[in-house]
Amino acid sequence: MASMYGVEGFHFSTPLAPSSWVGSSFTMDVFDNFTTFDFIDNNANDNALTPNSADRIVYNGVSHSVSQIYVIGLTINLRDGSTFHVPAVSGANATGFRVYDLGGGSYILRPIDNTLTMPGLPPYAAWDSFTFTSYGTTPGTTMTAQNDPFPICFVAGTLIETASGPRRVETLAPGDLVRTADHGLQSLRWLACSRLGPVQAHAHPEQCPIVIEAGALGHGLPLRRLKISPQHRVLLAGPQIRKALGTDEVLVPAVALLGRRGVRRQGLKSAVDYLHLLFDRHEVIWAEGLPTESFYPGPQAMLTLGVAERVALRKVLRTASGKLRSYQPARPIVAVKHAEKIVNGLEGQPLCCPRPADRSTGMAVVGG
């Protein structure tokens, strides 16, 4: 795979020597430090970053040689005040984090793949900060793509069910009442927009919207063509889902549906606007008649937000006690690879339940 672009991680700067990180009061904020960087494999085209070689990390437009790679065990401090420990373990089942020394007290932190599949690992949205607990070094590390760094959002024009009927997502504003599956009408707390232009789409086609044609998931759903970001999750439900996964309802990323007839990735010739909708909880809402998730505020979702949007979101998430509100998934979440296997095994079968009879499907568009 060689060079990689848009790699997720956390950037931090500190005058403390790495050997002083453990046992000190040094902590790193998750939200503020979440970032992306590029890995340029100039050394051996082997997808491995070697310190003091021709390999480079490009952060904030500046190319850096990595002088050292540190092996870190740390504690994830959660928003609810609890903690989760990630030990630095070597070998085939290695866990922990790697820190890349960019020089001048500047560092990139990134989890090892196995860390993200540790039993009991809290969802990203619950993470608040890191405290380092162990420290070592390594002669090199393999770079792998862990997660798609794209947010949970709707394409402009998507019809969302509200108290006044279906409305185009871009016409909504904080305070508007949106219909949810679990808690009735809920007030929209925050809305933001990210734009994907054709130049960016050409460089990163994996960021382009997923298109789900009307009726593609069974029982006539969605009611109309639905366009959402690749990592936006939709609700799959029914006896076939229980048979495959042991639970009636799950949330799966739209990108996992690409093997399904009537689902495709859209090519872009012009810019597309992605819109994010946040509530007091992670909710299931209706978009073009299909149950989908609302914005789930974790580090990954911060990627396409500008500084102003991040500041505004933190104000919304902060409680009276000063802590950031903790979000729990509205339904069990299935990872992309597992979801792909389930979806491919259910080709021709409905992936969702019939739309509830008490929800109108013929309401006029408001704000259109």
Short mmCIF file of C-alpha atoms in Angstrom, two decimals:
data_model
loop_
_atom_site.label_atom_id
_atom_site.label_comp_id
_atom_site.label_asym_id
_atom_site.label_seq_id
_atom_site.Cartn_x
_atom_site.Cartn_y
_atom_site.Cartn_z
CA MET A 1 0.00 0.00 0.00
CA ALA A 2 3.03 2.29 0.45
CA SER A 3 2.18 5.94 1.15
CA MET A 4 -1.06 6.74 2.99
CA TYR A 5 -3.04 9.95 3.12
CA GLY A 6 -5.52 11.27 5.67
CA VAL A 7 -4.26 8.92 8.40
CA GLU A 8 -6.02 9.49 11.74
CA GLY A 9 -4.20 10.24 14.94
CA PHE A 10 -3.66 12.80 17.70
CA HIS A 11 -1.11 15.62 17.59
CA PHE A 12 0.33 17.13 20.75
CA SER A 13 3.20 19.41 21.71
CA THR A 14 5.00 19.40 25.05
CA PRO A 15 8.38 20.55 26.39
CA LEU A 16 8.49 17.42 28.56
CA ALA A 17 10.94 14.71 27.54
CA PRO A 18 9.19 11.45 26.60
CA SER A 19 10.76 9.70 29.58
CA SER A 20 8.89 12.19 31.80
CA TRP A 21 5.43 11.57 30.35
CA VAL A 22 4.73 8.66 32.69
CA GLY A 23 4.12 9.53 36.30
CA SER A 24 3.71 13.26 35.61
CA SER A 25 0.53 15.30 35.44
CA PHE A 26 0.75 15.33 31.64
CA THR A 27 -2.57 14.52 29.93
CA MET A 28 -3.71 14.96 26.35
CA ASP A 29 -7.22 16.10 25.32
CA VAL A 30 -8.88 13.81 22.78
CA PHE A 31 -11.16 16.29 21.01
CA ASP A 32 -8.70 19.15 20.70
CA ASN A 33 -5.79 16.97 19.56
CA PHE A 34 -7.55 14.74 17.02
CA THR A 35 -6.05 15.27 13.55
CA THR A 36 -4.97 13.61 10.32
CA PHE A 37 -1.57 13.31 8.66
CA ASP A 38 0.04 11.78 5.58
CA PHE A 39 2.62 8.98 5.64
CA ILE A 40 5.08 9.12 2.72
CA ASP A 41 6.87 5.79 2.30
CA ASN A 42 10.14 6.82 0.69
CA ASN A 43 12.32 4.16 2.29
CA ALA A 44 11.44 0.73 0.94
CA ASN A 45 7.82 1.01 -0.24
CA ASP A 46 7.04 -1.52 2.49
CA ASN A 47 4.25 0.35 4.31
CA ALA A 48 6.53 0.59 7.36
CA LEU A 49 7.78 3.80 8.96
CA THR A 50 11.46 3.62 9.91
CA PRO A 51 13.01 6.33 12.13
CA ASN A 52 15.83 8.45 10.69
CA SER A 53 15.15 7.21 7.16
CA ALA A 54 13.72 8.79 4.01
CA ASP A 55 10.19 8.03 5.31
CA ARG A 56 8.20 11.15 6.15
CA ILE A 57 5.13 12.23 8.09
CA VAL A 58 3.44 15.29 6.62
CA TYR A 59 1.51 17.20 9.26
CA ASN A 60 -0.12 20.58 8.68
CA GLY A 61 1.58 20.78 5.29
CA VAL A 62 5.08 20.33 6.73
CA SER A 63 7.19 17.22 6.00
CA HIS A 64 8.90 15.69 9.04
CA SER A 65 11.51 13.01 9.46
CA VAL A 66 10.67 10.82 12.48
CA SER A 67 13.61 10.63 14.86
CA GLN A 68 12.12 8.05 17.22
CA ILE A 69 9.01 5.91 17.71
CA TYR A 70 7.78 5.37 21.26
CA VAL A 71 5.64 2.50 22.52
CA ILE A 72 3.00 3.82 24.90
CA GLY A 73 0.55 2.28 27.33
CA LEU A 74 -2.08 4.71 28.51
CA THR A 75 -5.31 5.25 30.38
CA ILE A 76 -8.31 6.58 28.47
CA ASN A 77 -10.12 9.02 30.75
CA LEU A 78 -13.82 8.91 29.90
CA ARG A 79 -16.34 11.72 29.99
CA ASP A 80 -18.35 10.08 32.78
CA GLY A 81 -15.31 10.09 35.08
CA SER A 82 -14.41 6.41 34.64
CA THR A 83 -11.25 5.08 32.96
CA PHE A 84 -10.12 2.32 30.58
CA HIS A 85 -6.53 1.09 30.54
CA VAL A 86 -4.73 0.17 27.32
CA PRO A 87 -1.48 -1.69 28.10
CA ALA A 88 1.53 -1.67 25.78
CA VAL A 89 1.78 -5.34 24.80
CA SER A 90 4.15 -6.64 22.10
CA GLY A 91 3.79 -9.62 19.79
CA ALA A 92 1.10 -10.82 17.39
CA ASN A 93 -1.67 -9.48 19.64
CA ALA A 94 0.07 -6.18 20.37
CA THR A 95 -1.95 -3.40 21.94
CA GLY A 96 -1.12 0.13 22.98
CA PHE A 97 -0.26 3.29 21.10
CA ARG A 98 2.67 4.52 19.03
CA VAL A 99 4.08 8.05 19.31
CA TYR A 100 6.06 9.49 16.38
CA ASP A 101 8.64 12.14 17.33
CA LEU A 102 8.50 14.96 14.75
CA GLY A 103 11.13 17.03 16.55
CA GLY A 104 10.92 20.27 18.50
CA GLY A 105 8.53 18.82 21.09
CA SER A 106 5.94 17.90 18.44
CA TYR A 107 4.43 14.39 18.37
CA ILE A 108 1.78 12.26 16.65
CA LEU A 109 -0.02 9.59 18.71
CA ARG A 110 -1.80 6.66 17.04
CA PRO A 111 -3.37 3.44 18.34
CA ILE A 112 -2.18 0.01 17.22
CA ASP A 113 -4.90 -1.78 15.23
CA ASN A 114 -5.50 -4.42 17.92
CA THR A 115 -6.20 -1.68 20.43
CA LEU A 116 -9.35 -0.75 18.55
CA THR A 117 -10.75 -4.28 18.93
CA MET A 118 -9.94 -4.72 22.63
CA PRO A 119 -12.88 -6.24 24.56
CA GLY A 120 -14.75 -3.55 26.44
CA LEU A 121 -13.06 -0.65 24.67
CA PRO A 122 -15.42 2.33 25.17
CA PRO A 123 -16.80 4.04 22.05
CA TYR A 124 -14.78 6.99 20.76
CA ALA A 125 -17.58 9.40 21.73
CA ALA A 126 -16.94 8.59 25.41
CA TRP A 127 -13.20 9.40 25.30
CA ASP A 128 -12.10 12.63 26.99
CA SER A 129 -8.31 12.54 27.50
CA PHE A 130 -5.22 10.28 27.69
CA THR A 131 -2.82 9.75 30.58
CA PHE A 132 0.39 7.90 29.70
CA THR A 133 1.22 4.91 31.94
CA SER A 134 4.19 3.18 30.27
CA TYR A 135 6.94 4.14 27.85
CA GLY A 136 9.41 2.37 25.57
CA THR A 137 10.88 2.56 22.06
CA THR A 138 10.68 0.53 18.85
CA PRO A 139 12.85 0.48 15.69
CA GLY A 140 9.87 0.82 13.36
CA THR A 141 6.17 0.28 12.89
CA THR A 142 3.78 -0.74 10.14
CA MET A 143 1.25 1.82 8.98
CA THR A 144 -2.25 0.47 8.33
CA ALA A 145 -5.58 2.13 7.60
CA GLN A 146 -7.71 1.69 10.70
CA ASN A 147 -10.91 3.60 10.11
CA ASP A 148 -12.43 5.79 7.45
CA PRO A 149 -11.91 9.36 8.69
CA PHE A 150 -15.27 10.67 7.55
CA PRO A 151 -18.15 12.00 9.58
CA ILE A 152 -21.71 10.89 10.08
CA CYS A 153 -23.81 13.18 7.92
CA PHE A 154 -26.55 13.68 5.36
CA VAL A 155 -26.17 15.16 1.89
CA ALA A 156 -28.00 18.47 1.42
CA GLY A 157 -31.49 17.87 0.06
CA THR A 158 -32.18 14.82 2.27
CA LEU A 159 -35.68 14.85 3.76
CA ILE A 160 -35.72 14.49 7.56
CA GLU A 161 -38.92 13.78 9.49
CA THR A 162 -39.81 16.63 11.83
CA ALA A 163 -42.79 17.81 13.88
CA SER A 164 -44.01 19.70 10.80
CA GLY A 165 -43.39 16.91 8.32
CA PRO A 166 -40.44 16.03 6.07
CA ARG A 167 -37.96 18.91 5.71
CA ARG A 168 -34.77 19.27 3.74
CA VAL A 169 -31.89 18.84 6.14
CA GLU A 170 -30.25 22.15 5.17
CA THR A 171 -33.39 24.08 6.26
CA LEU A 172 -33.20 22.80 9.86
CA ALA A 173 -31.87 24.88 12.74
CA PRO A 174 -31.12 24.30 16.44
CA GLY A 175 -34.37 24.13 18.37
CA ASP A 176 -36.34 22.45 15.58
CA LEU A 177 -38.19 19.32 16.65
CA VAL A 178 -37.15 16.13 14.86
CA ARG A 179 -38.94 12.79 15.13
CA THR A 180 -36.87 10.03 16.78
CA ALA A 181 -37.51 6.30 17.11
CA ASP A 182 -36.90 6.13 20.87
CA HIS A 183 -37.74 9.50 22.41
CA GLY A 184 -40.46 11.05 20.26
CA LEU A 185 -39.87 14.61 19.10
CA GLN A 186 -36.45 15.86 20.14
CA SER A 187 -34.95 19.31 19.85
CA LEU A 188 -32.03 19.65 17.46
CA ARG A 189 -29.07 20.87 19.53
CA TRP A 190 -26.45 21.56 16.88
CA LEU A 191 -26.05 21.54 13.09
CA ALA A 192 -22.92 21.97 10.99
CA CYS A 193 -21.96 21.66 7.36
CA SER A 194 -18.84 20.22 5.67
CA ARG A 195 -18.21 20.66 1.94
CA LEU A 196 -16.59 18.02 -0.27
CA GLY A 197 -15.33 19.55 -3.50
CA PRO A 198 -14.54 17.74 -6.78
CA VAL A 199 -10.76 18.17 -6.34
CA GLN A 200 -10.86 16.56 -2.89
CA ALA A 201 -13.25 13.88 -4.17
CA HIS A 202 -10.87 13.04 -7.02
CA ALA A 203 -7.98 12.65 -4.57
CA HIS A 204 -10.10 10.74 -2.04
CA PRO A 205 -13.00 9.04 -3.86
CA GLU A 206 -13.73 7.05 -0.69
CA GLN A 207 -15.19 10.27 0.75
CA CYS A 208 -17.91 10.48 -1.90
CA PRO A 209 -21.54 9.90 -0.86
CA ILE A 210 -23.16 6.49 -0.76
CA VAL A 211 -26.37 6.44 -2.81
CA ILE A 212 -29.17 4.10 -1.68
CA GLU A 213 -31.91 3.90 -4.28
CA ALA A 214 -35.59 3.86 -3.31
CA GLY A 215 -36.62 0.41 -2.09
CA ALA A 216 -33.07 -1.00 -2.16
CA LEU A 217 -33.19 -2.23 1.44
CA GLY A 218 -36.60 -3.88 1.23
CA HIS A 219 -40.20 -2.98 2.16
CA GLY A 220 -40.01 0.05 -0.13
CA LEU A 221 -37.26 1.69 1.92
CA PRO A 222 -35.87 4.18 1.58
CA LEU A 223 -38.94 5.93 0.19
CA ARG A 224 -36.77 8.03 -2.10
CA ARG A 225 -33.13 8.00 -3.14
CA LEU A 226 -30.97 8.61 -0.06
CA LYS A 227 -27.44 10.08 -0.14
CA ILE A 228 -25.28 9.93 2.99
CA SER A 229 -21.59 9.90 3.91
CA PRO A 230 -19.79 6.52 3.77
CA GLN A 231 -19.59 6.12 7.57
CA HIS A 232 -23.15 7.26 8.25
CA ARG A 233 -24.93 4.28 9.78
CA VAL A 234 -28.37 3.00 8.85
CA LEU A 235 -30.61 0.79 10.94
CA LEU A 236 -30.92 -2.84 9.83
CA ALA A 237 -33.67 -4.83 11.50
CA GLY A 238 -35.84 -7.91 11.30
CA PRO A 239 -35.73 -11.68 11.84
CA GLN A 240 -32.92 -12.11 9.29
CA ILE A 241 -30.77 -9.68 11.28
CA ARG A 242 -31.53 -11.51 14.54
CA LYS A 243 -30.59 -14.82 12.91
CA ALA A 244 -27.30 -13.39 11.65
CA LEU A 245 -26.31 -11.28 14.65
CA GLY A 246 -28.41 -12.40 17.59
CA THR A 247 -30.15 -9.03 18.00
CA ASP A 248 -33.15 -7.45 16.30
CA GLU A 249 -31.65 -4.09 15.34
CA VAL A 250 -28.12 -2.90 14.51
CA LEU A 251 -26.46 0.14 12.98
CA VAL A 252 -24.11 -0.45 10.04
CA PRO A 253 -22.07 2.05 7.97
CA ALA A 254 -23.56 2.84 4.57
CA VAL A 255 -20.29 1.86 2.89
CA ALA A 256 -20.92 -1.75 4.01
CA LEU A 257 -24.03 -1.82 1.79
CA LEU A 258 -22.09 -1.36 -1.46
CA GLY A 259 -22.44 -5.04 -2.37
CA ARG A 260 -26.22 -4.63 -2.36
CA ARG A 261 -28.16 -4.07 -5.58
CA GLY A 262 -29.36 -0.47 -5.69
CA VAL A 263 -26.48 0.87 -3.58
CA ARG A 264 -23.51 2.66 -5.16
CA ARG A 265 -20.89 5.31 -4.54
CA GLN A 266 -21.55 8.63 -6.23
CA GLY A 267 -18.92 10.28 -8.39
CA LEU A 268 -18.66 14.04 -7.96
CA LYS A 269 -18.51 16.68 -10.69
CA SER A 270 -19.52 19.49 -8.33
CA ALA A 271 -19.28 20.15 -4.61
CA VAL A 272 -21.57 18.36 -2.16
CA ASP A 273 -22.54 19.58 1.30
CA TYR A 274 -22.58 17.13 4.20
CA LEU A 275 -24.74 18.18 7.18
CA HIS A 276 -24.44 16.89 10.75
CA LEU A 277 -27.39 16.78 13.19
CA LEU A 278 -26.74 16.47 16.95
CA PHE A 279 -29.24 15.79 19.74
CA ASP A 280 -28.94 15.31 23.51
CA ARG A 281 -28.55 11.59 22.79
CA HIS A 282 -27.42 9.46 19.90
CA GLU A 283 -30.77 8.99 18.14
CA VAL A 284 -32.36 6.99 15.35
CA ILE A 285 -34.14 9.40 13.01
CA TRP A 286 -35.88 9.04 9.65
CA ALA A 287 -34.18 10.21 6.46
CA GLU A 288 -36.11 9.66 3.23
CA GLY A 289 -38.22 7.28 5.32
CA LEU A 290 -35.27 5.09 6.33
CA PRO A 291 -34.15 4.81 9.99
CA THR A 292 -30.63 6.24 10.27
CA GLU A 293 -28.45 7.59 13.05
CA SER A 294 -27.87 11.14 14.20
CA PHE A 295 -24.39 12.62 14.65
CA TYR A 296 -22.24 10.59 17.06
CA PRO A 297 -19.67 13.03 18.54
CA GLY A 298 -16.38 11.17 18.69
CA PRO A 299 -12.84 12.07 17.58
CA GLN A 300 -13.37 10.68 14.07
CA ALA A 301 -16.35 12.94 13.56
CA MET A 302 -14.22 16.00 14.35
CA LEU A 303 -12.16 15.53 11.17
CA THR A 304 -14.20 17.67 8.78
CA LEU A 305 -15.16 20.32 11.33
CA GLY A 306 -13.40 23.65 11.36
CA VAL A 307 -12.10 25.27 14.53
CA ALA A 308 -15.26 27.36 15.00
CA GLU A 309 -17.51 24.32 14.65
CA ARG A 310 -15.41 22.34 17.15
CA VAL A 311 -15.62 25.18 19.69
CA ALA A 312 -19.39 25.47 19.19
CA LEU A 313 -19.84 21.71 19.55
CA ARG A 314 -17.84 21.58 22.78
CA LYS A 315 -20.10 24.29 24.24
CA VAL A 316 -23.15 22.22 23.39
CA LEU A 317 -21.64 19.04 24.84
CA ARG A 318 -20.43 20.61 28.09
CA THR A 319 -22.69 19.99 31.08
CA ALA A 320 -23.34 22.28 34.07
CA SER A 321 -20.59 20.46 35.98
CA GLY A 322 -18.05 21.31 33.27
CA LYS A 323 -17.73 17.75 31.94
CA LEU A 324 -18.48 16.82 28.35
CA ARG A 325 -21.72 14.89 27.90
CA SER A 326 -21.17 11.17 27.32
CA TYR A 327 -22.98 9.57 24.39
CA GLN A 328 -23.94 5.90 24.17
CA PRO A 329 -24.80 4.25 20.83
CA ALA A 330 -28.53 4.17 20.12
CA ARG A 331 -28.17 0.59 18.85
CA PRO A 332 -25.36 -1.98 18.65
CA ILE A 333 -22.83 -0.89 16.02
CA VAL A 334 -21.42 -3.41 13.55
CA ALA A 335 -17.99 -2.76 12.01
CA VAL A 336 -17.66 -2.43 8.24
CA LYS A 337 -16.02 -5.78 7.44
CA HIS A 338 -18.46 -7.79 9.54
CA ALA A 339 -21.42 -5.83 8.18
CA GLU A 340 -20.28 -6.48 4.60
CA LYS A 341 -20.39 -10.24 5.20
CA ILE A 342 -23.89 -10.00 6.67
CA VAL A 343 -25.19 -7.81 3.84
CA ASN A 344 -23.68 -10.02 1.13
CA GLY A 345 -25.23 -13.08 2.75
CA LEU A 346 -28.69 -11.49 2.70
CA GLU A 347 -28.81 -10.40 -0.95
CA GLY A 348 -32.43 -10.40 -2.11
CA GLN A 349 -33.77 -10.35 1.45
CA PRO A 350 -35.07 -7.22 3.20
CA LEU A 351 -32.58 -5.56 5.53
CA CYS A 352 -35.12 -3.45 7.37
CA CYS A 353 -38.63 -3.69 8.81
CA PRO A 354 -41.76 -2.20 7.22
CA ARG A 355 -42.27 1.47 7.98
CA PRO A 356 -44.60 2.01 10.99
CA ALA A 357 -48.16 2.53 9.78
CA ASP A 358 -48.71 5.67 11.87
CA ARG A 359 -45.99 7.65 10.08
CA SER A 360 -47.27 9.55 7.06
CA THR A 361 -45.45 9.01 3.79
CA GLY A 362 -47.29 11.59 1.76
CA MET A 363 -46.62 14.82 3.66
CA ALA A 364 -45.64 17.85 1.66
CA VAL A 365 -42.05 19.00 1.82
CA VAL A 366 -41.61 21.92 4.22
CA GLY A 367 -38.96 24.48 3.31
CA GLY A 368 -38.62 23.13 -0.21
#
